[in-house]
Structure formats: structure tokens, C-alpha cells
XYZ file of C-alpha atoms in Angstrom:
474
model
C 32.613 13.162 -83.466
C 29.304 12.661 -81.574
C 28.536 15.326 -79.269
C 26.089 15.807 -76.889
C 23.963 18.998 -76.335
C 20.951 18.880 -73.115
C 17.807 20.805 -73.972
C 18.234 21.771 -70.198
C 20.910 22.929 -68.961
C 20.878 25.265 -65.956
C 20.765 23.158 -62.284
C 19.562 24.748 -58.999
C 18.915 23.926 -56.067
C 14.852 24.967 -54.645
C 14.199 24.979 -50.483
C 11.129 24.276 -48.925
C 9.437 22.848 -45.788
C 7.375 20.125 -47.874
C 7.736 18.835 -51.187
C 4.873 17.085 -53.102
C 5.135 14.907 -55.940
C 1.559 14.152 -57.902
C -1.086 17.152 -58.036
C -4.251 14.726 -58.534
C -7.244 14.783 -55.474
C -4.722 14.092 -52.567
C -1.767 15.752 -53.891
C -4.068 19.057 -54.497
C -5.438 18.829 -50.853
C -2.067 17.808 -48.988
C -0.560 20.861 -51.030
C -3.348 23.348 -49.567
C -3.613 21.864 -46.552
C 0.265 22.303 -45.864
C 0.614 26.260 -47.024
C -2.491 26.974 -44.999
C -0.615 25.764 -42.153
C 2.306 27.969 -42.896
C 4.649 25.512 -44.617
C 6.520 26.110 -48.019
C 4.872 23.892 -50.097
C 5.883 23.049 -53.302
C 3.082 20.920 -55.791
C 4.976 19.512 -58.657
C 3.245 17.493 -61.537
C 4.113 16.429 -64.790
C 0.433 17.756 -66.239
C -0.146 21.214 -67.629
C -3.056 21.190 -64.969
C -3.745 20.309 -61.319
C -6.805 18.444 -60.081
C -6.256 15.109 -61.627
C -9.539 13.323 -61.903
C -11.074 16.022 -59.943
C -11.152 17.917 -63.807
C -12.215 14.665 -65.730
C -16.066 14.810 -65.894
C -16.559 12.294 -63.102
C -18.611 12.718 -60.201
C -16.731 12.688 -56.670
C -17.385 9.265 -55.217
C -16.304 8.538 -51.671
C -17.714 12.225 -50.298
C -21.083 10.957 -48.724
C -22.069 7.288 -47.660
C -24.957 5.358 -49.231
C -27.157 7.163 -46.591
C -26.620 10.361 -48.155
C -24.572 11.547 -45.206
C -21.049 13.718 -45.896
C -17.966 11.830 -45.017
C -15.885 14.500 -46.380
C -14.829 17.878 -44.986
C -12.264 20.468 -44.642
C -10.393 21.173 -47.497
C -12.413 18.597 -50.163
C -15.474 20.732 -49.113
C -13.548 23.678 -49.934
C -12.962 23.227 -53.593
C -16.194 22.496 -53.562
C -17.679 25.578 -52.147
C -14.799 27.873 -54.629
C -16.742 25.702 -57.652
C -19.666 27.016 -56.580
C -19.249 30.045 -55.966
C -18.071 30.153 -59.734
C -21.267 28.328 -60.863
C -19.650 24.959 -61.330
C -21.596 22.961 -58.745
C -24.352 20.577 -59.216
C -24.369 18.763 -55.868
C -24.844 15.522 -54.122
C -26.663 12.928 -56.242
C -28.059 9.879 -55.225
C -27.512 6.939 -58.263
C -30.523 5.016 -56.919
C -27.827 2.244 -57.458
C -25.022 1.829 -54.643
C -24.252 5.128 -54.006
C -24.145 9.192 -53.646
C -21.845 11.435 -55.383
C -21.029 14.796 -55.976
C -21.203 15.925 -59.695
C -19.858 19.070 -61.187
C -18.671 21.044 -64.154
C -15.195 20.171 -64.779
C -14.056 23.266 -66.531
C -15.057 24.813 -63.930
C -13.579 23.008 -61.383
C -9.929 23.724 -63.734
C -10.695 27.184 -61.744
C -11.748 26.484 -58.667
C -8.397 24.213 -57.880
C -5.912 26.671 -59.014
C -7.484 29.580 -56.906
C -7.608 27.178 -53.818
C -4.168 26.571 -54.063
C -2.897 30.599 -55.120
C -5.100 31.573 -52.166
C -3.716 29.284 -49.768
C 0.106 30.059 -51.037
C 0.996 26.967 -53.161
C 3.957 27.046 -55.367
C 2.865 25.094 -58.172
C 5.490 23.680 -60.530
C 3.701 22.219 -63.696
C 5.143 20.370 -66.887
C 7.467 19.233 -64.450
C 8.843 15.857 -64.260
C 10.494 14.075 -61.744
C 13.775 12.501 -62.641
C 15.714 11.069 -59.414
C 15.995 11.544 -55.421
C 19.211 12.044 -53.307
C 19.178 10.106 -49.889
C 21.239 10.583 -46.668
C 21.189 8.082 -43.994
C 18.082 6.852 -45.035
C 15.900 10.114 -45.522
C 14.902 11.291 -49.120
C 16.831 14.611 -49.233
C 16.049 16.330 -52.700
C 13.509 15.492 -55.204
C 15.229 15.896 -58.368
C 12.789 16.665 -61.685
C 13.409 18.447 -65.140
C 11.827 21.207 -67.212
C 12.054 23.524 -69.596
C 13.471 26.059 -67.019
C 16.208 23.231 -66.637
C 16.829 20.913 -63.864
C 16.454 21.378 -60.336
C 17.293 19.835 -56.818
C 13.668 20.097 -54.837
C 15.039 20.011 -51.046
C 13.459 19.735 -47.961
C 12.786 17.583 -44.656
C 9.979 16.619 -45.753
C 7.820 14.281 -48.978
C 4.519 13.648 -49.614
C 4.199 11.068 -52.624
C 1.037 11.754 -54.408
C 2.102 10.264 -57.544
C -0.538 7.999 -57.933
C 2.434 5.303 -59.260
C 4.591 5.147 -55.865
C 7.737 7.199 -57.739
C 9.056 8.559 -54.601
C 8.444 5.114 -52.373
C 10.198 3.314 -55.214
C 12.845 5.516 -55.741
C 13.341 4.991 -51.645
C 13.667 1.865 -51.619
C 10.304 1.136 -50.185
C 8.542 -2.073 -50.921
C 5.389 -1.677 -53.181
C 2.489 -3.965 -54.518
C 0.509 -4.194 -57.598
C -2.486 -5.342 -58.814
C -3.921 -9.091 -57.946
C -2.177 -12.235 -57.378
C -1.801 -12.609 -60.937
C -0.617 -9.201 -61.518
C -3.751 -8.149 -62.868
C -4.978 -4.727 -63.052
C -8.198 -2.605 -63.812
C -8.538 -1.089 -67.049
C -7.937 2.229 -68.196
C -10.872 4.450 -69.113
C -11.363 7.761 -70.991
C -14.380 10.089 -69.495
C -16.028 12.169 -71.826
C -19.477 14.826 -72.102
C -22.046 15.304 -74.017
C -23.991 18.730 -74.426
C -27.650 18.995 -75.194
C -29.168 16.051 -73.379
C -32.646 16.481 -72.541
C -33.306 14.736 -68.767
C -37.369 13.718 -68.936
C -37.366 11.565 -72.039
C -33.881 9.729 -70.828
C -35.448 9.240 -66.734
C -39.118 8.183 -68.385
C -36.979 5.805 -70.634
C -35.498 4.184 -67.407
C -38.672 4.042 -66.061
C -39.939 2.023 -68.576
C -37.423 -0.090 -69.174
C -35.715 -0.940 -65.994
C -34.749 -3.947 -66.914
C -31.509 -2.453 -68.637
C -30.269 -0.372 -65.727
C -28.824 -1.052 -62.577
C -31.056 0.013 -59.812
C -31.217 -0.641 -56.028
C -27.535 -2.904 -55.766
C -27.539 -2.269 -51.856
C -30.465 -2.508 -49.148
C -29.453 1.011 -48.027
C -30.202 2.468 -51.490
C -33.209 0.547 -52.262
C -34.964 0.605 -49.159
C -37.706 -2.162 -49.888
C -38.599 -0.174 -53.137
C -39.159 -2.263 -56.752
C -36.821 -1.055 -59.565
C -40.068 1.417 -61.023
C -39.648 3.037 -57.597
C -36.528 3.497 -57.908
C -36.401 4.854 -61.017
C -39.611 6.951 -60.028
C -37.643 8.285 -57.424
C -34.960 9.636 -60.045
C -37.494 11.313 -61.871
C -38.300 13.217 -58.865
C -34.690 13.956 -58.673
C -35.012 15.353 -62.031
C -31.441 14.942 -63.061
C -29.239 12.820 -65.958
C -28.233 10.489 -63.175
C -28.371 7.145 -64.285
C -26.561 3.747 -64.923
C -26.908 1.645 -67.948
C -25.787 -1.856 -66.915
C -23.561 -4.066 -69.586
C -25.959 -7.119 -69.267
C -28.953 -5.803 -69.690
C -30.767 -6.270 -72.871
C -29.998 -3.050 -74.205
C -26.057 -2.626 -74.170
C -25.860 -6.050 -74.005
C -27.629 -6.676 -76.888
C -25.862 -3.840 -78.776
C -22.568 -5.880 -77.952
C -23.903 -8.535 -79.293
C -24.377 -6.132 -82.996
C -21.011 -5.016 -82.691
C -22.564 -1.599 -81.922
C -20.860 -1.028 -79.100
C -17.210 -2.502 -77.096
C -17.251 -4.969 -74.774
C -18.088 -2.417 -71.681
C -19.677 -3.875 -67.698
C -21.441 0.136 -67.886
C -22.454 3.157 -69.210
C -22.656 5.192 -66.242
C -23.970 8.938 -66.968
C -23.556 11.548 -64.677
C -24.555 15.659 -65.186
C -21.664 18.311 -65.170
C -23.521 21.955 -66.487
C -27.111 21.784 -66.493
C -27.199 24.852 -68.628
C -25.359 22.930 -71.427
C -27.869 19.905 -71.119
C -24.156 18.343 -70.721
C -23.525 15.130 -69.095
C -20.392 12.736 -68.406
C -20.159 9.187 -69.397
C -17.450 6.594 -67.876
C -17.622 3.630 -70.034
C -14.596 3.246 -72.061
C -12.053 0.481 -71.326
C -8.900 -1.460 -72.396
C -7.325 -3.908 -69.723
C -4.360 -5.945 -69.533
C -2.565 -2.121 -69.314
C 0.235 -1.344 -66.806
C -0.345 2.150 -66.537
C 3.173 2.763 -65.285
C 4.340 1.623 -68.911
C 3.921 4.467 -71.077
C 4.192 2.829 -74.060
C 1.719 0.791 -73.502
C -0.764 3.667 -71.890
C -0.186 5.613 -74.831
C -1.426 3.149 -77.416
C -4.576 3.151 -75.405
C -5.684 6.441 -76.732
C -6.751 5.466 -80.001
C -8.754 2.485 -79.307
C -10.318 4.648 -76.205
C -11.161 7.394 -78.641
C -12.510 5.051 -81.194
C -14.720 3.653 -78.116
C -15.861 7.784 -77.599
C -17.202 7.946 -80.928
C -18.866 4.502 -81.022
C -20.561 5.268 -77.569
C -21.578 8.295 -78.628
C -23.483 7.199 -81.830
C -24.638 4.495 -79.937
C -26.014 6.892 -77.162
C -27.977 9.456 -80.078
C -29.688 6.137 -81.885
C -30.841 4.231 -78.982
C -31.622 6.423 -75.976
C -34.210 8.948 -75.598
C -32.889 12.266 -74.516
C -30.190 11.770 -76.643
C -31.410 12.046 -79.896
C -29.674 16.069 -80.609
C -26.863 15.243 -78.278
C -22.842 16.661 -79.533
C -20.128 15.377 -78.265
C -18.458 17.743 -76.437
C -15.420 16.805 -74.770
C -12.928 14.190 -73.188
C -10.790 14.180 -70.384
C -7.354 15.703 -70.511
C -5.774 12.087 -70.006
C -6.504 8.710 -69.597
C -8.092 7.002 -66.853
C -5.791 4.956 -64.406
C -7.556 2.882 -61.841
C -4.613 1.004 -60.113
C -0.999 0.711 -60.738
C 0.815 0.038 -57.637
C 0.087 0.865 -54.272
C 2.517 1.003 -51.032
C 3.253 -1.607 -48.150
C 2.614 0.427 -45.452
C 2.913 -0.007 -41.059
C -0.645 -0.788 -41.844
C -3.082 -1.968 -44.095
C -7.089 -1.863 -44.908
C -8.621 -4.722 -45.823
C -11.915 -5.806 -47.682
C -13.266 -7.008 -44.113
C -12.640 -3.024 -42.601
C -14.223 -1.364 -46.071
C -17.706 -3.616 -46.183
C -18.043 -4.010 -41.965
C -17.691 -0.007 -42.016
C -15.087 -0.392 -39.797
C -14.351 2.657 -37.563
C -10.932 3.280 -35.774
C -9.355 5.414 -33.413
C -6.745 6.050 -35.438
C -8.540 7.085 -38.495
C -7.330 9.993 -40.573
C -10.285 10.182 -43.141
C -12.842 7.909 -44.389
C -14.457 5.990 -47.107
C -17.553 4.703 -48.538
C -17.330 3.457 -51.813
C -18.516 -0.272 -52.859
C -15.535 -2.550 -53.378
C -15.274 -1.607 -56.932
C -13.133 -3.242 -59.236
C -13.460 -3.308 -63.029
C -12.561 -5.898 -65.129
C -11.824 -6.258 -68.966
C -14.860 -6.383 -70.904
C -18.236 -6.952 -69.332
C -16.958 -7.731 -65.939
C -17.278 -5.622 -62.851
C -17.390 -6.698 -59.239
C -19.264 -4.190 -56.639
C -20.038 -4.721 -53.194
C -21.223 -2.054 -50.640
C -20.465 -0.886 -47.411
C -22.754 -2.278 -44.806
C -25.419 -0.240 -43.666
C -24.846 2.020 -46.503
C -21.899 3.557 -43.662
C -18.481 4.109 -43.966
C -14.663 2.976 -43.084
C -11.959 4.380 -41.013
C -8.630 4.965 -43.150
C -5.984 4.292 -40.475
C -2.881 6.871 -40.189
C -0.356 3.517 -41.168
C -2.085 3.414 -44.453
C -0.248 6.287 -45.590
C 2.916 5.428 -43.777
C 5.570 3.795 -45.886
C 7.629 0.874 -44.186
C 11.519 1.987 -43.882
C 10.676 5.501 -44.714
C 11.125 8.006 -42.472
C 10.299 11.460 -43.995
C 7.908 10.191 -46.876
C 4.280 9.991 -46.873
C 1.955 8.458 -49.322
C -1.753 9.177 -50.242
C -4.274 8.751 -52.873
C -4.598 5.435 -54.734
C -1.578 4.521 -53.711
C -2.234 4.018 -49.934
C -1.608 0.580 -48.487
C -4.238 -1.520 -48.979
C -5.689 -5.228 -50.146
C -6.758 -5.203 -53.904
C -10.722 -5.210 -52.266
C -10.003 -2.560 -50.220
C -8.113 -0.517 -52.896
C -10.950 -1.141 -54.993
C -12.977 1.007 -52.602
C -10.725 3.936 -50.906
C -9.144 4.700 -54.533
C -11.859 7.093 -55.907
C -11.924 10.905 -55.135
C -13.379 11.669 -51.880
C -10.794 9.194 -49.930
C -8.468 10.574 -51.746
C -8.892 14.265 -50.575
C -9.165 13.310 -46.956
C -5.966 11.688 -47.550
C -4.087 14.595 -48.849
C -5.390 16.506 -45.880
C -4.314 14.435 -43.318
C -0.702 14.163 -44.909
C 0.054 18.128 -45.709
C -1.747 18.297 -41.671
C 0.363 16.222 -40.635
C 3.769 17.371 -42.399
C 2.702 20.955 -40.673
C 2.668 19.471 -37.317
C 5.941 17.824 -37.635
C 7.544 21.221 -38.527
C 6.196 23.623 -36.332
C 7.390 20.874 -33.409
C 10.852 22.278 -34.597
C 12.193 18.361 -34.801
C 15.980 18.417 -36.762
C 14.823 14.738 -38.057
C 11.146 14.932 -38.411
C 9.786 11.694 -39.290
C 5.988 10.396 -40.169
C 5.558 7.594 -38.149
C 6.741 9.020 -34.837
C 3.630 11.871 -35.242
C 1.049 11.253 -32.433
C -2.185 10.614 -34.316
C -4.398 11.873 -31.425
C -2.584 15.831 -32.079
C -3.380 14.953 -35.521
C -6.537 13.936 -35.443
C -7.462 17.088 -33.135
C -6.117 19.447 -35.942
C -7.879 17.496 -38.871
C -11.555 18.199 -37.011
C -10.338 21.534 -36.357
C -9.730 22.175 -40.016
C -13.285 20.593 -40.713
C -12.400 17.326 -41.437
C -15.303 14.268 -40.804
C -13.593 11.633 -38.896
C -16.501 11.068 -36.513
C -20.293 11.302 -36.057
C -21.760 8.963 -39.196
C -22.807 5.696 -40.048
């Protein structure tokens, strides 16, 4: 006789005010922002670590426009200011290229997130997956999820889906998009450092050889100034801040060996000065659903064969390199777009690159339209002005639902837009305005509190009181 024997066993039932599924960028700052407010917030992620990308290597994009003004406040700025005060901050950059962003030590920032969110009263539930919801006259009732502890029953009135995949939405019932008309979707990356890079010889190298980096892609960041300028500038910035372009002669022609993958970039970016150590974001494999995880898992090898390849690559060819180690990779893979929500509304590519600002705005963005494609491709087009975008409140709304919310890179949006408002600073405002929001709802003492019926104007009022930017920049 077959029998049956669960590794889990034990089910309980868990009460809170708000319950969070997904503890990337927005699910880490809806979380905080929620238990500052007073709520019992509960984080869940399947991970054994919160911060998502935020703990990848990356910079932050999406935190200051092309001018080099800050779009992002309140709780984004700080995690920020906790990684500094451990010593994990490096600081805005500008990429003489499209953009600013903020780099930092990711090991670092593993600390600063998890004493944001003990110190604002988080309860965090890692290696925790989610499993199932219960619904009752259309309202999500109980996030159900599974772990070693055994399975529990998540309940509250409220859910913030964070997910980064749309679980909670789909589970709902709530309609959801993905990818282009074709169903295509952006490749997955894998980020990863090396220590002992020596800045002078690599920004002199650039110098002399503009030709095979991208420089000056916007009129904001180029100002009139010729691509030596530009890279003259950098030197002045005197940091590993640069951005090898896949068609120029030298990755492109190191394609061409078979020394190096098929790759549009290979953007470098610092993360601890006092380890000489640097980030790179070049890897790539497309045609992946990132929601099958078959098929995400088999990336791994072929992304870590791409690590080692770039990395010789990186020691023969470019000065600065030369003594360079490889010291590290992201804790998982890279996944730029899955599936995103159909929400009451929608940003569009017109809103991202006319900067559009709106009164109902909840956080902002600033990001190029930036979507990679397999191989060499790559299509990026700024913000006009070098400003920023409005993210409207209906973004995050999902259509049918009434006690779910949904931020990060899932928020309703074209595949241009997406392309812009999906990186990290977005993200965080995002999070904010959701956990803001889900405290407002409570403490109005509603039996049946619902997202959509929030008035954005109280919303907005609390977001700038809590040091959000929604106002005052290009």
C-alpha cells in the first residue's frame, strides 16, 4: 500500500492588518512603510534574504533624473542613509551616458534592509512559499504559503502583491499581461563583482578609446560636450563608472572571436571602493519565461559560464583590470519582466519620455525606456529634459480587486513604459505608497477596506509627510 507522509504537517492560522507577498525593492518599502504606520505587517518571501535586487551588485536606477536631481525619498532614502551609516554607500553617480544612479556595497546593503525592517517592526517570514489564497465575496481573505514550520493561513483585510510575478492578482482572478505582442520577454541576467580594479588606467582607457563606449545617449547628459569630454568628465569623477557598448569595436569585435557571448553591454558600476570592487551587468539568455522554473533554472549554467568568460575577457583586454578576482555573483538570477497587472490605469511610453506629471501621482520615475533584447540588441530612450514621470495611484490598483494592491515591476503598464518604471528607485516609491496607503485604510476603521475607494489627495499628503518626492523637479 502507498502511503502518503507531508514533510509539513502542522496548519495555523497567522492575523495581521497587512499581508505582503514578495520582499524585493517595493515589497521591502511597502513592508516598512506599513509597521511604521502602526500596522501588523507581515513580509513573506520565498528567498533566504530580503532586498531583492536591492542586494545584487546593481546600482539603484530610477532614484535621481538625468539632471542629477533626487526623485526618490522617504523610506528608499532611508535604506540608504542605514547603508551608510554602516559604510556601504558610494553615492549618486552620473554614467555620462543616459543617466544617474546610486551605487553601493551589496553586502552591506544585506544589513542595512534587515535593520530597517526590525527597527520599524516587520515580521519577516523567509523560505516561505506561497501556496494558495481563500476568497469571500470577492476579497482575498488568507494568503496561504508553506514552510518548514508547516503550513499556515496568512489572514488579514488587507494584500499587497509584491511578487514581482502577479501570484496574488492571478490567484484573484485578476487579469494580467505579459511581455510584447508576441509574448516576448527581456532576458535574464546574472550580476556579478570584481575586487581589485584599479579606476585611472580603466577611465584613461575610455578616454582614449571612446569609440567603444557609450557616452552622451541624451542631450541632458551630454550637454553639447564631444565623447573626450565626456569621458574627461568621468575622470574627474574619479570612479569605475563606465559603459562598454556591444557594437563598438572592442566587445564587438571580441564577439566576433568567440571571446565573449552575444551581449548589447558591459555596464560596470563600483560597490566598495576599499576592495577596488566593481559590479558588471552583462550576462544574458532570452526567450526565458521567468515564471517557468524549469526553464529559469537551466539558465544558471550558461549565465555562470558567461561570468567566467566575461571575466577573462575583462583581465586580458581592459586596463585596470589586469589583477582583477572575481569575487562574487548575485544570490539569484536576474528577472526583467514576467507579467505585469491590468490595472484602473495605465502608464504609457508617451507619459515616461514627455515626463509627464499628474495630480494623482504616487511616486515617480526616470529611467530611459529600457528594454533588452537577446543578444546584441537593446533599445533606450530617455526622458525628455533629462526629467521625470508621474506614476499614477491606478497603476497599482488591480481591476476587480478590492483589497489587493500591486507594486514593483508588476505595476500596470505598456511594455515601453514597463521598460522604464521597472528598475529600483520606482520600485521603492511604489512600495511606499502601497504599505501608506494600506495604513490609511485601517486607521479609517472601514469593516471592508478597499484600495480603490482611498482618496489619493489624503494619500498623497501622508507620502510628502513621510518624505516622499512627488513634486518640485524636472
Amino acid at each position: 500500500m502507498v502511503t502518503t507522509q507531508e514533510f509539513a504537517q502542522e496548519s495555523r492560522n497567522v492575523d495581521s492588518d497587512v499581508v505582503i507577498l514578495g520582499a524585493g525593492a517595493s515589497g521591502v518599502a511597502a513592508a516598512i512603510s506599513a509597521a511604521r504606520a502602526g500596522l501588523r505587517t507581515l513580509l513573506v518571501d520565498a528567498g533566504p534574504m530580503p532586498g531583492g535586487e536591492l542586494i545584487s551588485g546593481m546600482a539603484i536606477d530610477g532614484a535621481l533624473n538625468a539632471r542629477g536631481e533626487w526623485i526618490l525619498g522617504g523610506v528608499g532614502r532611508d535604506i540608504l542613509a542605514e547603508c551608510e551609516k554602516l559604510g556601504g554607500y558610494i553615492g549618486p553617480l552620473n554614467d555620462f551616458r543616459l543617466i544617474w544612479y546610486v551605487c553601493l556595497d551589496p553586502e552591506v546593503m544585506k544589513l542595512a534592509i534587515a535593520s530597517t525592517l526590525a527597527k520599524a517592526g516587520v515580521k519577516l517570514l523567509l523560505h516561505t512559499y506561497a501556496t494558495h489564497i481563500d476568497m469571500n465575496d470577492g476579497r482575498v481573505t488568507a494568503l496561504h504559503v508553506l514552510n518548514k514550520e508547516g503550513k499556515s493561513a496568512l489572514r488579514a483585510p488587507l494584500f499587497i502583491d509584491c511578487s514581482g510575478d502577479g501570484d496574488i492578482v492571478r490567484a484573484a482572478g485578476g487579469k494580467l499581461l505579459q511581455g510584447g505582442p508576441g509574448g516576448e520577454l527581456q532576458p535574464v541576467s546574472l550580476m556579478f563583482r570584481m575586487s581589485g580594479v584599479v579606476t585611472k588606467p580603466l577611465l584613461e582607457f575610455m578616454r582614449d578609446h571612446t569609440e567603444s563606449f557609450a557616452l552622451g545617449e541624451s542631450d541632458a547628459i551630454r550637454q553639447g560636450r564631444t565623447d573626450r569630454e565626456l569621458a574627461e568628465a568621468s575622470l574627474v569623477q574619479n570612479q569605475p563608472s563606465v559603459f562598454l557598448k556591444g557594437g563598438g569595436p572592442l566587445v564587438s569585435g571580441a564577439i566576433a572571436r568567440g571571446e565573449m557571448y552575444p551581449t548589447a553591454l558591459i555596464m560596470i558600476q563600483p560597490t566598495a571602493p576599499q576592495r577596488g570592487e566593481v559590479c558588471l551587468n552583462t550576462t544574458r539568455v532570452g526567450g526565458i519565461d521567468g515564471t517557468r522554473t524549469t526553464e529559469l533554472s537551466a539558465t544558471l549554467s550558461t549565465l555562470g559560464e558567461q561570468v567566467w568568460q566575461c571575466s577573462e575577457f575583462m583581465r586580458k583586454h581592459v586596463p585596470g583590470f589586469e589583477h582583477a578576482a572575481f569575487s562574487g555573483i548575485a544570490s539569484r538570477v536576474g528577472v526583467r519582466e514576467t507579467r505585469r497587472i491590468d490595472g484602473v490605469e495605465s502608464l504609457t511610453q508617451e507619459d515616461v519620455l514627455e515626463g509627464r506629471k499628474r495630480a494623482d501621482g504616487i511616486g515617480k520615475g526616470s529611467h530611459h525606456v529600457d528594454i533588452h533584447q537577446s543578444g546584441t540588441g537593446q533599445i533606450r530612450i530617455p526622458v525628455k529634459d533629462g526629467g521625470s514621470y508621474d506614476i499614477p495611484w491606478g497603476c497599482v490598483l488591480p481591476k476587480g480587486l478590492a483589497n489587493v494592491a500591486a507594486a514593483g515591476r508588476i505595476l500596470s503598464a505598456d511594455r515601453e513604459a514597463h521598460g522604464s518604471a521597472r528598475v529600483m528607485g520606482p520600485c521603492l516609491a511604489m512600495g511606499q505608497a502601497v504599505g501608506t496607503a494600506a495604513a490609511i485604510l485601517l486607521q479609517a476603521g472601514s469593516p471592508s477596506p478597499t484600495f480603490a475607494a482611498l482618496d489619493v489627495r489624503a494619500l498623497r499628503t501622508r507620502l510628502q509627510a513621510d518624505g516622499a518626492v512627488l513634486d518640485g523637479t524636472h
